[in-house]
Coordinates of C-alpha atoms in Angstrom, one line a residue:
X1 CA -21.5 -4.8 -23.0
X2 CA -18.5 -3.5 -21.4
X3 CA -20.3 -1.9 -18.7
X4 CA -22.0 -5.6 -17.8
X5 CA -18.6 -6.8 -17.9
X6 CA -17.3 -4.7 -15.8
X7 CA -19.6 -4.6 -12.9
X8 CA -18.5 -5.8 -9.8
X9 CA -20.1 -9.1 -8.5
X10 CA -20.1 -10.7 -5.1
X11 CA -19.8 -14.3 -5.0
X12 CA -22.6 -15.8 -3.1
X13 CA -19.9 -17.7 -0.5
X14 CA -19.9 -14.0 0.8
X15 CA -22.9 -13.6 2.2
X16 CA -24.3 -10.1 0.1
X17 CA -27.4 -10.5 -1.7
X18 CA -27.1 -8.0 -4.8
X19 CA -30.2 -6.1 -3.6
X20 CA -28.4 -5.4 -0.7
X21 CA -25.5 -3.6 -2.2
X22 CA -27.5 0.0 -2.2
X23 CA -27.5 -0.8 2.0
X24 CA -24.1 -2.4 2.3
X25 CA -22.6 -0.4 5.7
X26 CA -25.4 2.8 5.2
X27 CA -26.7 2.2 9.0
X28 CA -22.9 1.7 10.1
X29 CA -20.3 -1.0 11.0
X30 CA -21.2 -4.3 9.6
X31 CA -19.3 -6.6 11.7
X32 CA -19.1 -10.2 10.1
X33 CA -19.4 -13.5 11.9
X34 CA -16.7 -16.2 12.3
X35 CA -18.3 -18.4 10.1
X36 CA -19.0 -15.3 7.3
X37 CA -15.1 -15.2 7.6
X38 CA -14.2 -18.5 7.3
X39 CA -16.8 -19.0 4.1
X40 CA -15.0 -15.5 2.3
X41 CA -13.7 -16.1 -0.9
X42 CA -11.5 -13.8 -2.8
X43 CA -13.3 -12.3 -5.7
X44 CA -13.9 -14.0 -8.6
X45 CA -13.2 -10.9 -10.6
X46 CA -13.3 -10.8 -14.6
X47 CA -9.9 -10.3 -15.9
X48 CA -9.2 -7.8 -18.4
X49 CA -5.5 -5.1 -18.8
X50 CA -7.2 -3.1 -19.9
X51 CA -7.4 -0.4 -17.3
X52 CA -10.3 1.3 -17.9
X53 CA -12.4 -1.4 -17.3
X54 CA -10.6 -2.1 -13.9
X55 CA -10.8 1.3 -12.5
X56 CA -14.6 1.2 -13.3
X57 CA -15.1 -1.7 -11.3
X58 CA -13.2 0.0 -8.5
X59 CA -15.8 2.7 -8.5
X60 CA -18.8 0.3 -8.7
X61 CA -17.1 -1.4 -5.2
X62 CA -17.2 2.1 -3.7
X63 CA -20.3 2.5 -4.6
X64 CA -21.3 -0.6 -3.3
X65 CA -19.8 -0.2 0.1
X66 CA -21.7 3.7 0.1
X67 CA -17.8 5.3 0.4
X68 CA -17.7 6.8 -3.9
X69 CA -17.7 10.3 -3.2
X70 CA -16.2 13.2 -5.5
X71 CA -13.1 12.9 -3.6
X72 CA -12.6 9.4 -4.1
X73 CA -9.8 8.3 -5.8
X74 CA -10.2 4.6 -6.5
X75 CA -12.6 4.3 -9.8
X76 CA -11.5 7.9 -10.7
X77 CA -7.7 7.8 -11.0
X78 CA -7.2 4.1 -10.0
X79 CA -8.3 0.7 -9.7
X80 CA -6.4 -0.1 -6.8
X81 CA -4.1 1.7 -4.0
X82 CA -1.5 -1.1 -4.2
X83 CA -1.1 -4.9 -4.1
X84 CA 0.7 -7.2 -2.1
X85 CA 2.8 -9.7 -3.3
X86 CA 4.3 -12.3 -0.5
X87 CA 7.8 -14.0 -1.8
X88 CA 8.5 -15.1 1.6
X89 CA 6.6 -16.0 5.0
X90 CA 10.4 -15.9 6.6
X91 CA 11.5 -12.7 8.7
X92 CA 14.7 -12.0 10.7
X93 CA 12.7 -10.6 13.0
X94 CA 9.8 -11.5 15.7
X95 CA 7.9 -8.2 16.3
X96 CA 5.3 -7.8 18.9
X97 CA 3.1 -6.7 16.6
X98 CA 3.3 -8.9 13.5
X99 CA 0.3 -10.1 10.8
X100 CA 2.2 -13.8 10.4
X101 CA 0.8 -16.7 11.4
X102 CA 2.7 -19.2 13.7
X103 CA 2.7 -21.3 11.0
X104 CA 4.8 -18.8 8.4
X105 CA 8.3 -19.8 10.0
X106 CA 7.8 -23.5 8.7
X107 CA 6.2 -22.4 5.5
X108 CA 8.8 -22.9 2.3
X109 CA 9.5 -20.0 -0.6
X110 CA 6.8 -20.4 -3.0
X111 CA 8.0 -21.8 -6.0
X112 CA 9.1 -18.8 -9.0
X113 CA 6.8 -20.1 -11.5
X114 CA 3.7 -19.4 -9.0
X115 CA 5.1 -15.5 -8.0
X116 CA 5.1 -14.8 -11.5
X117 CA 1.4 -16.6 -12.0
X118 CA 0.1 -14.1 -9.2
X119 CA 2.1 -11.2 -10.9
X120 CA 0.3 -11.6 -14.1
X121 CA -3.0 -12.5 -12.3
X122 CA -1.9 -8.8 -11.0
X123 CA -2.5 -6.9 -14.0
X124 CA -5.4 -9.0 -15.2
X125 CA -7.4 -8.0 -12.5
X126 CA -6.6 -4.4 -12.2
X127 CA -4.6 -3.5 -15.5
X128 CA -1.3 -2.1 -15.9
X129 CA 0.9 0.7 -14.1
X130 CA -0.7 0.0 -10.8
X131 CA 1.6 -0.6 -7.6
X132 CA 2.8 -4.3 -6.7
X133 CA 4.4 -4.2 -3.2
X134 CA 7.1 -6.9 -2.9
X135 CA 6.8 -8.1 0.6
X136 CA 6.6 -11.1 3.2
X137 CA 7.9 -11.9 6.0
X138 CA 11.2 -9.9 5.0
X139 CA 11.5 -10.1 0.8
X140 CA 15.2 -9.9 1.2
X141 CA 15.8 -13.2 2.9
X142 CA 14.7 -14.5 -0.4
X143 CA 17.5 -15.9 -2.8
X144 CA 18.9 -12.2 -4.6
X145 CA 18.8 -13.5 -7.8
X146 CA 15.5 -14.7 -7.5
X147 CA 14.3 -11.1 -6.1
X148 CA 16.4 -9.0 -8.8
X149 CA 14.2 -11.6 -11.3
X150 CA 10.7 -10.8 -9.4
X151 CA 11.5 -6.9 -9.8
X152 CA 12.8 -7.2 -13.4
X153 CA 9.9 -8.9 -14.4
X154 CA 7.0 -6.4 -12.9
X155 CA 8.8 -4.0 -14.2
X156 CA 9.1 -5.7 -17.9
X157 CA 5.1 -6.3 -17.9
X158 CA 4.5 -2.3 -16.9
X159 CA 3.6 -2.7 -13.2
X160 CA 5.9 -0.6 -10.3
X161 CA 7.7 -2.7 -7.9
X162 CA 8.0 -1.7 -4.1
X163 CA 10.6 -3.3 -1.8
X164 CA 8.9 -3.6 2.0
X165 CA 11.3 -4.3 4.4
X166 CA 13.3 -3.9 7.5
X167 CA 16.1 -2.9 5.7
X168 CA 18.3 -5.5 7.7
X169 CA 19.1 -7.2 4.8
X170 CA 19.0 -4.5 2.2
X171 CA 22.6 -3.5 1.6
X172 CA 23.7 -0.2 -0.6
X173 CA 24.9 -2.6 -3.8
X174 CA 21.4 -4.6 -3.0
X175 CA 19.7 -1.5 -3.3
X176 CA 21.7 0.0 -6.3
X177 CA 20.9 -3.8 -8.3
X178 CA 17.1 -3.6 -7.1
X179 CA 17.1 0.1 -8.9
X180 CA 19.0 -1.1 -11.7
X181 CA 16.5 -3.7 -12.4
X182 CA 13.5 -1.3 -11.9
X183 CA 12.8 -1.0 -8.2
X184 CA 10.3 2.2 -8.3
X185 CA 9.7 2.4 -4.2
X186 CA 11.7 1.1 -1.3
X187 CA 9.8 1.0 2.1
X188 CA 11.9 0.7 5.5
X189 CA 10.1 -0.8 8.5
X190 CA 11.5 0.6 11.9
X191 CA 9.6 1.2 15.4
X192 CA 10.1 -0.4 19.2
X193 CA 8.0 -3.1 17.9
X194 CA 10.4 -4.9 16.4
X195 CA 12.6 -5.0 20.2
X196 CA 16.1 -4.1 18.3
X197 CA 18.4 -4.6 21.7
X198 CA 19.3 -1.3 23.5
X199 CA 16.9 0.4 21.4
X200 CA 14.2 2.4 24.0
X201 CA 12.7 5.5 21.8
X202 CA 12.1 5.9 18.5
X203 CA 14.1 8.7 18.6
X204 CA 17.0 6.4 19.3
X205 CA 15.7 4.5 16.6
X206 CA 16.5 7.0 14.2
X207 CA 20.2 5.9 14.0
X208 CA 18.8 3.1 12.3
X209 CA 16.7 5.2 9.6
X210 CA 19.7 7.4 9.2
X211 CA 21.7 4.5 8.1
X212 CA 19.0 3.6 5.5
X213 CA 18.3 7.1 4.8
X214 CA 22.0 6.9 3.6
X215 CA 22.2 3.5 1.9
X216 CA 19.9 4.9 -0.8
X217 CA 20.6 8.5 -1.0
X218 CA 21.3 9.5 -4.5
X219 CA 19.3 7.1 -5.7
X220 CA 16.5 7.1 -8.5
X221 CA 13.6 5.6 -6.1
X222 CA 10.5 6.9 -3.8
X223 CA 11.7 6.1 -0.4
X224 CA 9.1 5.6 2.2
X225 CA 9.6 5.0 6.2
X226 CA 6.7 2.8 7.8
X227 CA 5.9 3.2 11.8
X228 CA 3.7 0.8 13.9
X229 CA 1.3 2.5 16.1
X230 CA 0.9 1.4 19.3
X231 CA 0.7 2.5 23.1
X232 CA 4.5 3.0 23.7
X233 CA 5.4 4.9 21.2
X234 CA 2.0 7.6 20.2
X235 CA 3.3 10.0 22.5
X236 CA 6.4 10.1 19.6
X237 CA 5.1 10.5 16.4
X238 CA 5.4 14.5 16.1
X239 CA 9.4 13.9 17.2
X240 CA 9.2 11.1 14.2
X241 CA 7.6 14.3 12.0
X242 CA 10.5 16.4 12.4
X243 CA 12.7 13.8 11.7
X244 CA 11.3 12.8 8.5
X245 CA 11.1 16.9 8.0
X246 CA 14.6 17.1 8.1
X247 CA 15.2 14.4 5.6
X248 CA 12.8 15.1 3.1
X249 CA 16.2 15.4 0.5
X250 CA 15.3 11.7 0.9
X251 CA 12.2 10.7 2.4
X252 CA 8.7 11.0 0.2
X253 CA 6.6 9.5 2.4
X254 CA 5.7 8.5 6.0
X255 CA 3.6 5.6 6.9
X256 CA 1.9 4.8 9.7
X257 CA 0.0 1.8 10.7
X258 CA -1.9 1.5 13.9
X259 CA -2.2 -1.5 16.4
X260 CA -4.1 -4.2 15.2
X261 CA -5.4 -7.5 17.2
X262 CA -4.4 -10.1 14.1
X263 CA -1.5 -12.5 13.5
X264 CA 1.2 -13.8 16.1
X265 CA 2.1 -10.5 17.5
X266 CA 1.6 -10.5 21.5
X267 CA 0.6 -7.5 22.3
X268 CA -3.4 -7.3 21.5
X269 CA -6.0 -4.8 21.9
X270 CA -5.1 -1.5 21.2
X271 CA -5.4 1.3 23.2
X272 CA -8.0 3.4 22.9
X273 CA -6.3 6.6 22.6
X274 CA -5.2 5.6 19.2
X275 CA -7.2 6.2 16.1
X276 CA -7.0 7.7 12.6
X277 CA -7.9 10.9 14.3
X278 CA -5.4 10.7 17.2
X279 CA -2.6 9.9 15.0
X280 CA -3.7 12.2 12.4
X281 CA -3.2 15.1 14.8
X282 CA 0.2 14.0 16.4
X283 CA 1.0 13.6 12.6
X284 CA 0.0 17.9 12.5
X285 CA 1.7 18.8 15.9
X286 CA 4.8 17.7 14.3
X287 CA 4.4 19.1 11.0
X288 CA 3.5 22.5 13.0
X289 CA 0.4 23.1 10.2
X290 CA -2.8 21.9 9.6
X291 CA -3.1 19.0 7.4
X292 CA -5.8 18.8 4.9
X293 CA -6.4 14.3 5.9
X294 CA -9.9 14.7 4.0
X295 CA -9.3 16.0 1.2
X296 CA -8.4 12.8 -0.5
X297 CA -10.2 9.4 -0.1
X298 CA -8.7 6.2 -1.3
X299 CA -10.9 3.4 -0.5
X300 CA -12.7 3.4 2.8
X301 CA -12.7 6.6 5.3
X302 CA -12.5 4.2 8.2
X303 CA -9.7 2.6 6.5
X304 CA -6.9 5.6 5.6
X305 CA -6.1 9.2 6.0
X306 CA -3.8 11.0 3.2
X307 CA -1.9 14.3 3.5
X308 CA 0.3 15.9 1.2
X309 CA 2.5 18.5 1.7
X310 CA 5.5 20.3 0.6
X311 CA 9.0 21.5 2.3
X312 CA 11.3 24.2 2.2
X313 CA 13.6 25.4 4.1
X314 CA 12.8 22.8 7.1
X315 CA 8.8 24.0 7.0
X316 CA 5.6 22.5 5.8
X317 CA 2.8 23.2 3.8
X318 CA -0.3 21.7 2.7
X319 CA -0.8 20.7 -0.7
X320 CA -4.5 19.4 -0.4
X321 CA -6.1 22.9 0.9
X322 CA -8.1 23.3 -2.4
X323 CA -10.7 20.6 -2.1
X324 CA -12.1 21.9 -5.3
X325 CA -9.2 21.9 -7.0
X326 CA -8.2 18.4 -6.6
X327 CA -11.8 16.8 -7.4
X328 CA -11.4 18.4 -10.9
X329 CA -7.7 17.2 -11.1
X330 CA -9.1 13.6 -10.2
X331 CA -11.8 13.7 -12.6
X332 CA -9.8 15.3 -15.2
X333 CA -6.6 13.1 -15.0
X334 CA -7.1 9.5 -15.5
X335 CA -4.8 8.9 -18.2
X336 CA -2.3 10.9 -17.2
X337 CA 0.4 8.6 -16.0
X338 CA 2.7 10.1 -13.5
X339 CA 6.5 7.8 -12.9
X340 CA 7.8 9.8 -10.2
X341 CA 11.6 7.7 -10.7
X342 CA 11.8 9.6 -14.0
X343 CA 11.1 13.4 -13.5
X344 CA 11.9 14.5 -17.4
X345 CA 9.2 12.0 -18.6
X346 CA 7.0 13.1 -15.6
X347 CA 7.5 16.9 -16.5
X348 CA 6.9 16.2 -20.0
X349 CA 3.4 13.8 -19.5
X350 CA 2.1 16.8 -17.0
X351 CA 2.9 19.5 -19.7
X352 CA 1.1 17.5 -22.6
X353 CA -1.6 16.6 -20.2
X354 CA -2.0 20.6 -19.4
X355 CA -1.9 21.5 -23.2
X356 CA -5.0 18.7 -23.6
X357 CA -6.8 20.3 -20.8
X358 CA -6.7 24.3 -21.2
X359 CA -9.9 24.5 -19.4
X360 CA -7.2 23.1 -15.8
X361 CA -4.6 25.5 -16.5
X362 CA -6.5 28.7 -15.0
X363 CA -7.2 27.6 -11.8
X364 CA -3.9 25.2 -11.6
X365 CA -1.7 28.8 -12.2
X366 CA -3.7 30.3 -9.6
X367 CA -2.9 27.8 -7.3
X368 CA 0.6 27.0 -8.1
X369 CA 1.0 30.9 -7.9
X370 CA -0.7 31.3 -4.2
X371 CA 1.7 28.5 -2.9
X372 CA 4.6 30.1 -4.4
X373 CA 3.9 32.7 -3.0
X374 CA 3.6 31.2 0.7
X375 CA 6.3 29.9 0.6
X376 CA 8.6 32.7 -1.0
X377 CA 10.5 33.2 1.7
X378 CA 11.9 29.9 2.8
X379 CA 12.2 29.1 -1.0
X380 CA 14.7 31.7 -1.1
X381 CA 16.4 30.6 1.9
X382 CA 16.9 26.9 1.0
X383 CA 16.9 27.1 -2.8
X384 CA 15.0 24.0 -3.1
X385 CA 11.6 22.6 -2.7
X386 CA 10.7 18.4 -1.1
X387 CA 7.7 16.5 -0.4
X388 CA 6.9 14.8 2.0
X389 CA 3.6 13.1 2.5
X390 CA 1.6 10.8 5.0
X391 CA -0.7 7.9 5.0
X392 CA -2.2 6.4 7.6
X393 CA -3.5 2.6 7.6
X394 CA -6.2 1.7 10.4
X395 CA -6.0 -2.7 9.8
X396 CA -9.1 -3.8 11.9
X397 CA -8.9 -6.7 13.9
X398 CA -9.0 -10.3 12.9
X399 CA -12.2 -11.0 14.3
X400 CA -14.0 -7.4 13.8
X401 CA -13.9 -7.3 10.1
X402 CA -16.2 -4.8 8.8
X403 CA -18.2 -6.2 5.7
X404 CA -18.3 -2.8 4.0
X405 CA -14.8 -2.0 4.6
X406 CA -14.0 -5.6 3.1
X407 CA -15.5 -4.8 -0.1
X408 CA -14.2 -1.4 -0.6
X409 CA -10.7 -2.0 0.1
X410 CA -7.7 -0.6 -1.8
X411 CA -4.7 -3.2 -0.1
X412 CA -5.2 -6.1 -1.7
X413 CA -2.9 -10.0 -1.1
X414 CA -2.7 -11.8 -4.4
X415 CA -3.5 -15.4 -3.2
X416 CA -3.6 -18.5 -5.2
X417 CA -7.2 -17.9 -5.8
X418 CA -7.5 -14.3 -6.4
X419 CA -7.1 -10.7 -4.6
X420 CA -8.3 -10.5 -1.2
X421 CA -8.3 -7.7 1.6
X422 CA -5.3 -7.3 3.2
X423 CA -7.4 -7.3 6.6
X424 CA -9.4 -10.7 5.5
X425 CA -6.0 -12.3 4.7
X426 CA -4.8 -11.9 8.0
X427 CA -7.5 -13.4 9.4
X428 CA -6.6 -16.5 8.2
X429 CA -3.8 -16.5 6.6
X430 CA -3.4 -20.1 7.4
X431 CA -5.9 -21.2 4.5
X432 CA -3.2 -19.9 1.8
X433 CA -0.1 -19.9 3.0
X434 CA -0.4 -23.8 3.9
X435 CA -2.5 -24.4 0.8
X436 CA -0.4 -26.9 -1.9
X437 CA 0.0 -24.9 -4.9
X438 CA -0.6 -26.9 -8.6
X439 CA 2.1 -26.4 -10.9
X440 CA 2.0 -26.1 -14.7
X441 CA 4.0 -29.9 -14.5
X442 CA 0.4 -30.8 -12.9
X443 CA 2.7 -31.6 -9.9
X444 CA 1.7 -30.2 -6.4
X445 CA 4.0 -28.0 -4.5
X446 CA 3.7 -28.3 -0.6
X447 CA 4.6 -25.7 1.4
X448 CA 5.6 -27.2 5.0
X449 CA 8.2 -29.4 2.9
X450 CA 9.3 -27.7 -0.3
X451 CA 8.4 -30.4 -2.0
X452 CA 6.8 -31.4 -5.4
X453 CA 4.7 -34.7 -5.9
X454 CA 2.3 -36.3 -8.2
X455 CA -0.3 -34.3 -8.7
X456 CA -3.1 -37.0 -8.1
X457 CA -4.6 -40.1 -9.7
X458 CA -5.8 -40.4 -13.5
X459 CA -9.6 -40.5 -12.3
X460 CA -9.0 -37.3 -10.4
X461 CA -6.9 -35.5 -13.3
X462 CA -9.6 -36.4 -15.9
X463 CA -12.2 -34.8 -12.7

């Protein structure tokens, strides 16, 4: 019964007959038409917390789009790679290449009552301890008592908040308050797309990242720095490595996304130099090692590259260089949950976990032994040992969605109506984001105004 329950079905507005799903994307890119985009639904998903039943449907939508493979992650270890939760269509910047409609400027903060409607609609659909990234527009030009109360409360029902931002707006006390009320990731935005004044090179750039490398130093919290991809600044990304290198004291993570033809951003087509491939190995210049990008999949292989590696002493080193290795610890560690903003708790879950699994420990000691060892030298040096990983996000182009890449994503929007691809969402973002919203008072919020009304006329309520 469960299993039935479970299964992932695609409603018929989206154009996939069921017998089709043992096809879906097996002779290549599916490209879907304007009107298959305009008729897209977002899922009409059973909801359950319990998370077993939502990571299982995760793997039935990989192996529906032909992408669940023994390295895949999603149905194995989760049921999602994150989700994105919009408090704000408002940003304090215009970037060249932004995912916003024209329309987001005039569009009014959604009212609480319906962010916290999507945040539980959140866990229902793929259980608890899963990521929700607080975004927008810019999340920090929304009222701070009203954000501190969005971050409290994901935290309260057992999700992990993430702040994306600029970091304009995002003080040292805002940060310290977000933390206090159980921020688990913070995400800075900064590249030459964003045309800060006097600001050529990302390079130059890096005065601002230092500053926000700063405002949350010391700090219990994953920090991540996000990069946009495009023609001008390609050429910089292993320079943007050795920054990041330097600062991995601070810095878990960097992001980059590439160029993408969607939203109100001028600048277009991207160039073809730039692909997950191309910015993979700039990514590797910079680190000055190979980087194992495949040994992880999460979601799609058109859609993402991971790398993980670890520091010392100013040098890299892969993490991922036992494929092997890592499909057993995927298999083997789905309950294990890992809260990287409290390392005694961590520690102590990975221990019990090892204990429970005697049959990992071998090979895990083996490993853990041969990277020690590889890295003896610098360990020694620097007395201390950092992370620093990389993801890299390939969004397609508004009107070159990829039907299989649609249905295995792993960045969803939680819309009025349900999860949806990120890349779907920005195709027409217009049909939420201008979309009245009921409210439990059976009033109807309108976006353009702010405004509640009457919901509608007695025939139509008893409708």
């Amino acid at each position: 019964m469960k299993t039935e329950s479970a299964a992932y079905h695609i409603h018929p507005s989206q154009h996939l007959h069921p017998s089709q799903h043992s096809t879906l994307g097996s002779n290549g890119p599916e490209f879907m038409s304007p009107e298959e985009i305009k008729l897209f639904k977002p899922h009409p998903w059973v909801q359950s917390q319990d998370m077993a039943f939502a990571v299982d449907r995760a793997k039935t939508r990989m192996e529906v789009a032909g992408v669940w493979t023994p390295n895949q992650i999603l149905g194995r270890r989760y049921s999602i790679g994150c989700v994105a939760l919009e408090i704000t269509q408002r940003c304090n910047l215009d970037c060249t290449l932004c995912y916003l409609s024209e329309h987001s400027e005039s569009v009014k903060d959604i009212p609480m009552e319906e962010i916290f409607r999507r945040i539980d609609q959140i866990k229902l659909q793929f259980g608890p301890s899963n990521d929700i990234q607080i975004t927008g527009g810019d999340p920090t030009l929304r009222k701070r008592s009203e954000l501190m109360e969005i971050v409290r409360y994901i935290r309260k029902i057992g999700m992990r908040p993430t702040l994306m931002t600029n970091g304009i707006a995002a003080t040292r006390d805002m940060c310290q308050e977000l933390v206090a009320n159980g921020l688990n990731d913070i995400a800075f935005h900064v590249d030459l797309t964003q045309e800060r004044k006097g600001y050529k090179t990302e390079m130059e750039l890096n005065k601002f990242r230092k500053d926000y490398i700063e405002r949350v130093r010391g700090l219990p919290i994953a920090v991540i720095f996000n990069t946009t991809v495009f023609k001008d600044n390609f050429h910089e990304i292993p320079d943007l490595i050795r920054f990041f290198r330097a600062n991995t004291d601070v810095v878990g993570m960097a992001s980059f996304q590439l160029q993408a033809e969607t939203g109100r951003g001028v600048l277009r087509k991207r160039d073809v130099v730039i692909s997950l491939d191309s910015v993979s190995e700039k990514i590797q210049e910079g680190a000055g090692i190979p980087i194992s990008f495949d040994t992880a999949r999460i979601g799609h292989p058109r859609c993402h590259k991971y790398g993980l590696t670890l520091e010392s002493n100013g040098k890299l080193f892969d993490f991922f260089d036992d494929p092997k290795l890592f499909n057993l610890m995927i298999e083997k560690t789905r309950t294990l949950e890992l809260d990287r903003t409290h390392k005694l708790k961590l520690t102590k879950n990975i221990l019990t976990w090892l204990f429970q699994n005697p049959d990992f420990v071998i090979p895990a000691v083996k490993f853990a032994f041969r990277k020690l060892w590889e890295m003896k030298w610098d360990i020694l040096k620097s007395r201390r040992v950092g992370k620093l990983s990389f993801f890299i996000q390939n969004f397609m182009d508004a009107s070159s969605l990829e039907l299989d890449r649609i249905h295995a994503c792993s960045f969803m929007v939680m819309t009025p109506q349900g999860p949806i691809s990120m890349c779907m969402h920005n195709a027409k973002r217009d049909d939420y984001i201008l979309q009245p919203i009921k409210l439990k008072t059976e009033q109807i919020w309108q976006p353009l105004t702010g405004k509640t009304e009457a919901c509608c006329s007695e025939e139509k309520k008893a409708e």
